[in-house]
XYZ file of C-alpha atoms in Angstrom:
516
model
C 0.000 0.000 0.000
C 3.205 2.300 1.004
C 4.318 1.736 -1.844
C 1.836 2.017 -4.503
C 1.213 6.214 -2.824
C 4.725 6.937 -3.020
C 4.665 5.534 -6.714
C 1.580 7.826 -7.377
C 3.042 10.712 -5.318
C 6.227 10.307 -7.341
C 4.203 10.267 -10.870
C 1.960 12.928 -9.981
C 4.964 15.636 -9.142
C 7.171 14.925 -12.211
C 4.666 14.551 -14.444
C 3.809 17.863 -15.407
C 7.628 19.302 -15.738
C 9.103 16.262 -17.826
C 6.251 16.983 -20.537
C 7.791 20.373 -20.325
C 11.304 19.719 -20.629
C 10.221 17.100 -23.716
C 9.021 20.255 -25.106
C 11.919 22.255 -24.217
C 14.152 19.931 -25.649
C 12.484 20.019 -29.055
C 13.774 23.472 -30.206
C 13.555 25.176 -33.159
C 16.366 26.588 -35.413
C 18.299 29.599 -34.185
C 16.582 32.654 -34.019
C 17.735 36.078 -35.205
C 16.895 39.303 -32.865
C 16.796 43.128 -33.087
C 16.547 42.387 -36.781
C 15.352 45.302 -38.757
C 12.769 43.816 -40.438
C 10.740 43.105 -37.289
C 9.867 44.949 -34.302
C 9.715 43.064 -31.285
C 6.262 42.293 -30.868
C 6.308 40.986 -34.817
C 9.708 39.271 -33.537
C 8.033 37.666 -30.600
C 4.884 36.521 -32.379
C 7.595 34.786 -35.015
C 9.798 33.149 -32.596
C 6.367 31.567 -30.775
C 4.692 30.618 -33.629
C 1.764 32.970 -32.592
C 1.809 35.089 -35.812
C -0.925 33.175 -37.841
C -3.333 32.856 -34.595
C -6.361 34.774 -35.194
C -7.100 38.103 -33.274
C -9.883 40.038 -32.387
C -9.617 43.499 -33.442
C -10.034 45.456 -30.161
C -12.837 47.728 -31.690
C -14.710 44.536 -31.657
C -13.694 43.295 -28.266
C -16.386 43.393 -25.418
C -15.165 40.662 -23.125
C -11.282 41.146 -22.096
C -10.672 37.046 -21.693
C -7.253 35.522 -23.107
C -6.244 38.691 -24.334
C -2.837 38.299 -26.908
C 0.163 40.488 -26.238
C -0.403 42.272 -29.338
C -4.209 43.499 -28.706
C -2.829 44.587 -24.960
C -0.400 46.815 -26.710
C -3.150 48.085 -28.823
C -5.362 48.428 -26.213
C -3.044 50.569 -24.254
C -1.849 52.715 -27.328
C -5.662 53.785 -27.419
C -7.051 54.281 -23.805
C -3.296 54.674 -21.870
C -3.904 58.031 -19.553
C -0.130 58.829 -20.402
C -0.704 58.338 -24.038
C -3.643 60.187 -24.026
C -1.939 63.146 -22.372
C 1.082 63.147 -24.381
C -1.497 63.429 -27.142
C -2.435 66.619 -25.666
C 0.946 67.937 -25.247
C 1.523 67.289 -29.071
C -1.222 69.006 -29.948
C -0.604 72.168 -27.993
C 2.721 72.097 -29.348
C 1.047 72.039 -33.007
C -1.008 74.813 -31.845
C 2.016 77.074 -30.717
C 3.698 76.121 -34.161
C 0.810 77.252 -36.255
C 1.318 80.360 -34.191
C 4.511 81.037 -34.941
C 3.707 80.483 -38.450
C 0.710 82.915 -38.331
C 3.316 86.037 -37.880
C 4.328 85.884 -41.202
C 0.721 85.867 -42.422
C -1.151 89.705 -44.012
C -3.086 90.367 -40.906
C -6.076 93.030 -41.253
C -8.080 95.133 -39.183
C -11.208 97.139 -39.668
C -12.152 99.457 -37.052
C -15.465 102.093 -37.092
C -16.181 105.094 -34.814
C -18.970 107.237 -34.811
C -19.623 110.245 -32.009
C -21.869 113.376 -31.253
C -20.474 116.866 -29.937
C -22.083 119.442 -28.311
C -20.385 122.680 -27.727
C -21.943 125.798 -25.571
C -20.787 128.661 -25.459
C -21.430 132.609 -24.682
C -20.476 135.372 -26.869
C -21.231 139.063 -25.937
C -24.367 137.587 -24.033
C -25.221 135.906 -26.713
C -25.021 131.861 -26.032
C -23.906 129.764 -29.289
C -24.455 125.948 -29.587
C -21.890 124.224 -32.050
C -23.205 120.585 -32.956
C -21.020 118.137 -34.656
C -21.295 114.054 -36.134
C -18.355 112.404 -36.814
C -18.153 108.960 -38.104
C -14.629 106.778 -38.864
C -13.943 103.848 -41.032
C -10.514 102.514 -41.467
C -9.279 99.612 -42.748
C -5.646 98.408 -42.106
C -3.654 95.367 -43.028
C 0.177 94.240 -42.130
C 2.841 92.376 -42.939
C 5.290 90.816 -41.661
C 8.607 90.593 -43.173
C 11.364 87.571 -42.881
C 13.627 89.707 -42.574
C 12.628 91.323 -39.351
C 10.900 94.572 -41.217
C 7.118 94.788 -41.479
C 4.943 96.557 -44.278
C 1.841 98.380 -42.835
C -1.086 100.296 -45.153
C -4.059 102.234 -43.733
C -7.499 103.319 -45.863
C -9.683 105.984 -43.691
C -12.713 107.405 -44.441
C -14.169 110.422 -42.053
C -17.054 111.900 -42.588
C -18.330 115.274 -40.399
C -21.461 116.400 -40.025
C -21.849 120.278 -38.745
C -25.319 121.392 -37.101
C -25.441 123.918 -39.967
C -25.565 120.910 -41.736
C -22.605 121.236 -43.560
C -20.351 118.080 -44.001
C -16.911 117.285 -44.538
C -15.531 114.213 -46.334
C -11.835 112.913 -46.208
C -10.350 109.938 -47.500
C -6.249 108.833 -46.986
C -4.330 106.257 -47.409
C -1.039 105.249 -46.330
C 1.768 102.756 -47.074
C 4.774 102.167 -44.842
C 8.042 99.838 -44.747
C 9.719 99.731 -41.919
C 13.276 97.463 -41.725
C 15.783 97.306 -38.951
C 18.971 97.259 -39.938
C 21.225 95.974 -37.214
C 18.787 94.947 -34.327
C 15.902 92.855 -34.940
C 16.705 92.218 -38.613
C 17.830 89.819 -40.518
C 16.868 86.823 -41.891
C 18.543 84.452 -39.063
C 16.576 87.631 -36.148
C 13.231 87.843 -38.281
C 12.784 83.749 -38.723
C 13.777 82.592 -34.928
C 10.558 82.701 -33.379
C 9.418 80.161 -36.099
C 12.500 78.050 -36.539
C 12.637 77.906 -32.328
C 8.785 76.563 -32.480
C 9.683 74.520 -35.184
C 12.170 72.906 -33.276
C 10.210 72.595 -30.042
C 6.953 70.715 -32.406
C 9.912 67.973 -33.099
C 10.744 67.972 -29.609
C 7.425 67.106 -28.806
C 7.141 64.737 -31.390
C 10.047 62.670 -30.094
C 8.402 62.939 -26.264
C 5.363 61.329 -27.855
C 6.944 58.515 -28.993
C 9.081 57.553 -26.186
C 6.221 58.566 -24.155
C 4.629 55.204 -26.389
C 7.511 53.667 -26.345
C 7.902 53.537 -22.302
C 4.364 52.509 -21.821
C 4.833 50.063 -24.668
C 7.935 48.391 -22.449
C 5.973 48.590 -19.281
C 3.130 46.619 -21.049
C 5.423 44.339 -22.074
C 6.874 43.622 -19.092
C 3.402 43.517 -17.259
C 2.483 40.856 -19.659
C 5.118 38.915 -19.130
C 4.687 39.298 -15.487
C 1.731 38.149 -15.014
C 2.473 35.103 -17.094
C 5.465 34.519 -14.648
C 2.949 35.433 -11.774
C 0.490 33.022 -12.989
C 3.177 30.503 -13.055
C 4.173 30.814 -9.412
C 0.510 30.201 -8.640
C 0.288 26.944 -10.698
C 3.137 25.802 -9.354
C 1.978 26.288 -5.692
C -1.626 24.948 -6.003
C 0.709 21.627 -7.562
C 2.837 21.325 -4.621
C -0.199 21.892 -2.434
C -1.803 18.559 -4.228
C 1.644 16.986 -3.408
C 1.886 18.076 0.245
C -1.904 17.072 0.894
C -1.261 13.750 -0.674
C 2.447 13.093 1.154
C 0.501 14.037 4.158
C -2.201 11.859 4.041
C 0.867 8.797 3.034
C 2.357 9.988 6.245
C -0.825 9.673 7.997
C -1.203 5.792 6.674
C 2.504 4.912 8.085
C 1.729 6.557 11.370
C -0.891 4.186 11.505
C 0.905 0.777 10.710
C 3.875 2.459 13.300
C 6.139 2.947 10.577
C 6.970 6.365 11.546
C 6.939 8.593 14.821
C 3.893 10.875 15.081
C 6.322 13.711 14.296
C 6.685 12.840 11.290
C 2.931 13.213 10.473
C 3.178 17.312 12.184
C 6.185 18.081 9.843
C 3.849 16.965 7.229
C 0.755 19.037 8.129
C 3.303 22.130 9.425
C 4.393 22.001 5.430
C 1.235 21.536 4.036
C -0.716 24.573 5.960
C 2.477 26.753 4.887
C 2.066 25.921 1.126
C -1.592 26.967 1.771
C -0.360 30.375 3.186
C 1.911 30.447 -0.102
C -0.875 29.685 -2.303
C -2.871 33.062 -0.907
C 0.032 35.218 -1.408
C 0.871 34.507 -4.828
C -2.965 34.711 -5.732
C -2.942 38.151 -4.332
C 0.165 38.386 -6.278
C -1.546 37.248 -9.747
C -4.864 39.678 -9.172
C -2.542 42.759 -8.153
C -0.692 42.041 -11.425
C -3.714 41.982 -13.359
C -4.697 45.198 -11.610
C -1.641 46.974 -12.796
C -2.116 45.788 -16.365
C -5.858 47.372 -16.556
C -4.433 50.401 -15.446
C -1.840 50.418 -18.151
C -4.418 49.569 -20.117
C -6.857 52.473 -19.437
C -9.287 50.057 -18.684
C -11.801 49.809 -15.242
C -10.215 48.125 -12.637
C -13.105 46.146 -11.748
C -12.993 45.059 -15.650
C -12.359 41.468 -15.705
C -9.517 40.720 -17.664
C -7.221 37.545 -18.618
C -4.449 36.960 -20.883
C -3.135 34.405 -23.470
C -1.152 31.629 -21.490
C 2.362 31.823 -24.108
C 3.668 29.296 -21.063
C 3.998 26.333 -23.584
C 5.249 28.316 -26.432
C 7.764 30.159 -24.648
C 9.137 26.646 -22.981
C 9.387 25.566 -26.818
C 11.031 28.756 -27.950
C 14.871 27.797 -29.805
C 17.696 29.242 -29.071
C 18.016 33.298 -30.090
C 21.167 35.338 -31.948
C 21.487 38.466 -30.194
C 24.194 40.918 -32.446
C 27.884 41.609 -30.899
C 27.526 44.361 -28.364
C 29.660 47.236 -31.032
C 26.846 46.520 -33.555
C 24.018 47.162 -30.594
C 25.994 50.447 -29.613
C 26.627 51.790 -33.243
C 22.438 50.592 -34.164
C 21.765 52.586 -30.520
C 23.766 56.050 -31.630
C 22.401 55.919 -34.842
C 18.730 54.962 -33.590
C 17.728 56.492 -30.544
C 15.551 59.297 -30.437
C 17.188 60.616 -27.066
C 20.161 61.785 -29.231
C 17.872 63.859 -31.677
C 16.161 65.865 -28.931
C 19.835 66.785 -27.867
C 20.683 68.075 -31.051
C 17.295 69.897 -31.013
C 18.409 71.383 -27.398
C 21.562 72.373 -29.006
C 20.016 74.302 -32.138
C 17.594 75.948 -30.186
C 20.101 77.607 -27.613
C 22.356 78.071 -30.686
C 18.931 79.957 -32.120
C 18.451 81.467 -28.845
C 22.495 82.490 -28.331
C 21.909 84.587 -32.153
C 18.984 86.177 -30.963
C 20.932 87.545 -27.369
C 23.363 88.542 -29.614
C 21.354 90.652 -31.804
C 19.853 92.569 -29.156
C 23.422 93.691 -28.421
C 23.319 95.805 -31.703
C 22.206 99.442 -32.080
C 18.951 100.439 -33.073
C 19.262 101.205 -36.592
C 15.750 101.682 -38.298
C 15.125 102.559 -42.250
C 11.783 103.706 -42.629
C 9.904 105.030 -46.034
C 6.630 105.983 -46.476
C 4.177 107.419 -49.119
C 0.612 109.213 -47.956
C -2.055 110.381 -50.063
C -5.667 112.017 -48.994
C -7.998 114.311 -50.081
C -11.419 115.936 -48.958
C -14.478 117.610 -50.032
C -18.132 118.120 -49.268
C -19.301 115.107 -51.241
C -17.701 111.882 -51.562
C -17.410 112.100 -55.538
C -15.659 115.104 -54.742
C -12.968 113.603 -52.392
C -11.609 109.967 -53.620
C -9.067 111.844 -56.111
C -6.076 110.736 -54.053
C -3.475 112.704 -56.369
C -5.053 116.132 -54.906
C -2.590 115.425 -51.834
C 0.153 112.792 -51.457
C 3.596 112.896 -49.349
C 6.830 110.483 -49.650
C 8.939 110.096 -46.194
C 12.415 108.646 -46.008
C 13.546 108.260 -42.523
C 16.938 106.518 -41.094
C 17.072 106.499 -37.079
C 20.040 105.308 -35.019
C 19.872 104.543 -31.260
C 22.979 103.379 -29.339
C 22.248 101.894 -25.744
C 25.275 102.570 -23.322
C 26.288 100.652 -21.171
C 23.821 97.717 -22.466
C 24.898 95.457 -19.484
C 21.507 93.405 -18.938
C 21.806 92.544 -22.890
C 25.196 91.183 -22.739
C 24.639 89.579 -19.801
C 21.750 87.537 -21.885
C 24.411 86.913 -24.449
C 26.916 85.013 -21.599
C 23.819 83.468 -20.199
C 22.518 81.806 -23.750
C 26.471 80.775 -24.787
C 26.580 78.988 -21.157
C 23.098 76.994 -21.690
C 24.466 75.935 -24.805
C 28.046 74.737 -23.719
C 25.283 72.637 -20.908
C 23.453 71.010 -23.787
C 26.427 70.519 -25.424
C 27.500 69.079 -22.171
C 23.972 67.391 -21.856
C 24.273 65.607 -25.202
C 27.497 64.013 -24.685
C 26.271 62.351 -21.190
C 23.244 61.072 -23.022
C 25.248 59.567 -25.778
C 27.505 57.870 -22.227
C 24.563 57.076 -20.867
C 22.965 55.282 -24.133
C 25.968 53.164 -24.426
C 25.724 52.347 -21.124
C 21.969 51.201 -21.235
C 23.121 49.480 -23.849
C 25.670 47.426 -22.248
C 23.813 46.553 -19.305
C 20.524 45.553 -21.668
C 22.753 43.276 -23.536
C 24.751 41.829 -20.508
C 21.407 40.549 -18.902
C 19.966 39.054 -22.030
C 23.544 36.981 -22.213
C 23.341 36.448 -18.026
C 19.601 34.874 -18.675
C 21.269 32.725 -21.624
C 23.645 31.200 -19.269
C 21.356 31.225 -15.945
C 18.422 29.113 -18.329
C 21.240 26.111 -18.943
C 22.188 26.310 -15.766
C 18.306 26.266 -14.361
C 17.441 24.010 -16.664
C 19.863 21.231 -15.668
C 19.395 22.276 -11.806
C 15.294 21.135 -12.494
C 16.922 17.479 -14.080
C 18.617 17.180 -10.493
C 16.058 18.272 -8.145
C 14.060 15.584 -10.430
C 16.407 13.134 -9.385
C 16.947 14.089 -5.953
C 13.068 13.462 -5.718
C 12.868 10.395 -6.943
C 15.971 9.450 -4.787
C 14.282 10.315 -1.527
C 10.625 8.758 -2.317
C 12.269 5.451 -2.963
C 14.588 5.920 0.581
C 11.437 7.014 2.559
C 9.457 4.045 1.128
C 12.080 1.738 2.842
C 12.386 3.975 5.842
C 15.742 5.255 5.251
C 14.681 8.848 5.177
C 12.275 10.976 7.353
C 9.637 13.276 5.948
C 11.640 16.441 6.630
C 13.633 14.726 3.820
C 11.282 14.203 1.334
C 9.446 17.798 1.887
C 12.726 19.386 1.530
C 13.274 17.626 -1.715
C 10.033 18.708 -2.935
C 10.794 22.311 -2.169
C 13.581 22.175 -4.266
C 11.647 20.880 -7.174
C 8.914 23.188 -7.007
C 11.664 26.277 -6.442
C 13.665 25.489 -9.327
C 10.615 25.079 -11.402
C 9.358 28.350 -10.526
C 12.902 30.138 -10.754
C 13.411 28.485 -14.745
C 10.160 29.401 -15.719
C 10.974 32.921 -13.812
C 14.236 33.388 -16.199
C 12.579 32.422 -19.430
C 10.337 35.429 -18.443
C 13.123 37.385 -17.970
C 14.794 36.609 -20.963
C 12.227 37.796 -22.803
C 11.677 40.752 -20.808
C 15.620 41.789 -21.617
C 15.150 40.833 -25.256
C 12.522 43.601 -25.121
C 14.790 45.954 -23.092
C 17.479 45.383 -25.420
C 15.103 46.166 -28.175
C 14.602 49.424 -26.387
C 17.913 50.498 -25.440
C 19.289 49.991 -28.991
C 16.171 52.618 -30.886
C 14.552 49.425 -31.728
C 10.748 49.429 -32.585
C 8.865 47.449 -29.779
C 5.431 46.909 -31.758
């Protein structure tokens, strides 16, 4: 009878494991990462053999139940609060460019005026009353010019009314260029606002996508947390089985006095602690879940479960990560970290031109041609020729000592010798993400083979101690610690072929590498 539940025990705990090391051991040809012709995701879906599987476009999707990688990345592109604010950010930045871009476009403006006058007043006793209407209408437009100047003309039309009920009519018009000379012009002066918003509408870009990119990762990683969370559960409620079943073959040889009563405590002391274990790593599995509906966007009372990749991913073959120069030179030449320092770097560069423009005199040409005429009627006061004027003006204004604007000038040269500054540490700090990435996906390569032959011993060890305690050369203490090493190094291979994956994906990252 011993016999025959140690037998079953035995079965019962390797079964599971040695259908997944059969599996394991059935890999596929090499597989080829941070290839350019696939992101990760499309990588990942390759490498599993997920990519012909049928999905549900998420428009469509009403129930969130075995939810794929791919439509959790989707999910979260479209309802992420981060995403949706970066969104936002992007767009005011559009709005501030189209701003910019508006200086440069004829702006007009009509303006009207009427009022009423009453004068009194008393003349040798005699009280006079002067009435007069006056009503405006001008109309004026402006341009801007690229190169700092700006062209301005002005149509007015004023007609007054007398209370003798004469009236006066006058029509002008005016055209004027002004153009500074020295401060505030120039093509490089007149274009900066637009060329600095320009710059700050790509900056904002690039935040947007590394905004996606980040919450991307983090999905990612959630994912493949829960799966490893989900893992540590299964694993538990198995050794739980195990435990109540050694415990109940305990029971049976306490009662044909095979064993001390002792024994049969350890037994139960193991199996109510595996029951604790079982609780926390539940909680553990629904608090994951939680954290992946918020990077989701969704309701956290939404209930939500993903695709179990556990088989696939035990079946995965082995993958060809690049040498680490070629992951440093694809990172330099890829990541969008080093394009919003050269963005910094033009715009203080803009800014530093600007500061030293203001340094310059004042040095205004201004020209100017007027025309008007008047009369009782309006037939009689449209003939612009009757009066016209030309003006040809050149002013110069020297500021002494100018202090506060060369002071601007050192501070805009020392913020760009700091972005200059800033650049370079990014580009250190790239190489080093770099480095580290790829030194963990090669540390999970070796810690797998070495996991993976640790499970083939605690297998062995198992087996070893059921047969001893079925001739009652070991205690139970024996057997239960041999079991704990099974389950463990179950839970810590399946824990690293998470990781791996999860530092295939950070490698993808720190290299500029498109994660979906």
């Amino acid at each position: 009878m011993i016999k025959k539940i140690a037998s079953f025990l035995f079965v019962t705990v390797l079964c599971c494991l040695s259908f997944r090391l059969m599996a394991q051991g059935e890999t596929s040809a090499t597989l080829q990462a941070l290839s350019d012709e696939f992101s990760y995701l499309s990588w990942t879906e390759s490498a599993l053999g997920l990519r012909d599987e049928p999905s549900t476009p998420i428009e469509q999707i009403t129930v969130y139940e075995n939810i794929s990688l791919r439509q959790c990345l989707e999910i979260a592109i479209a309802g992420n609060f981060d995403i949706q604010n970066s969104k936002r950010d992007l767009l005011i930045s559009q709005s501030s460019y189209r701003e910019a871009k508006s200086e440069f476009l004829p702006s007009f403006n009509l303006g009207a005026e009427t009022e009423y006058n009453r004068t009194r007043k008393t003349v040798n006793d005699v009280q006079e009353e002067t009435r007069r209407e006056r009503q405006n209408l001008a109309l004026t437009a402006q341009q801007n010019l690229a190169t700092g100047g700006n062209v301005k003309a002005s149509v007015d039309t004023v007609r007054t009314k007398l209370s003798n009920s004469d009236q006066e009519i006058t029509n002008d018009g005016a055209i004027k260029l002004n153009q500074p000379l020295l401060r505030g012009g120039g093509l490089r002066r007149g274009l900066a606002n637009v060329r600095s918003s320009r710059l700050s509408l790509m900056d904002s870009e690039i935040s947007d996508a590394l905004r996606r990119r980040d919450i991307v990762l983090a999905v990612i990683e959630q994912y493949y947390g829960i799966l490893r969370a989900k893992s540590q559960l299964r694993v538990s409620l198995d050794a739980l089985e195990q435990k109540l079943r050694f415990l109940e073959a305990t029971k049976i040889k306490f009662s044909l006095d095979q064993i001390a009563e002792s024994e049969v405590s350890r037994s139960e002391i193991q199996y109510l602690q595996e029951r604790d274990q079982v609780v926390t790593r539940r909680r553990s599995y629904e608090e994951q879940l939680e954290a992946l509906l918020i990077l989701l966007g969704l309701p956290l009372q939404t209930s939500i479960s993903i695709h179990d990749i556990t088989e696939s991913l035990l079946q995965m073959g082995d993958v060809h990560i690049p040498e680490l120069d070629e992951c440093i030179a694809e990172a330099l030449a890829n990541r969008y970290e080093l394009v919003q320092s050269d963005i910094a770097i033009r715009q203080r560069e803009i800014a530093l031109q600007t500061a030293k423009n203001e340094t310059l005199p004042d040095l205004d040409f201004d020209v100017s041609y007027s025309a008007g005429d008047q009369g009782n009627k309006f037939r009689d006061s449209h003939d612009l020729n009757d009066h016209d004027s030309w003006n040809i003006g050149l002013s110069l204004n020297i500021p002494f000592p100018n202090i506060p604007k060369k002071e601007a000038v050192r501070r805009a040269r020392l913020n760009l010798e700091k972005a200059e500054i800033n650049q370079k540490s990014r580009e250190r700090e790239i190489i080093r993400d770099v480095t580290q990435a790829y030194r963990r996906v090669k540390a999970s390569e070796s810690s797998l083979v070495i996991l993976k032959k640790t499970v083939e011993q605690a297998e062995k060890s198992l087996e070893q101690e059921l047969g001893r305690f079925d001739a009652g050369l070991s205690t139970s203490n024996d057997v239960r610690q041999a079991q704990d090493d099974l389950f463990q190094t179950r839970t810590n291979y399946f824990g690293e072929i998470v990781n791996y994956q999860i530092n295939i994906a950070r490698l993808y990252k720190a290299t500029g590498k498109n994660l979906n």
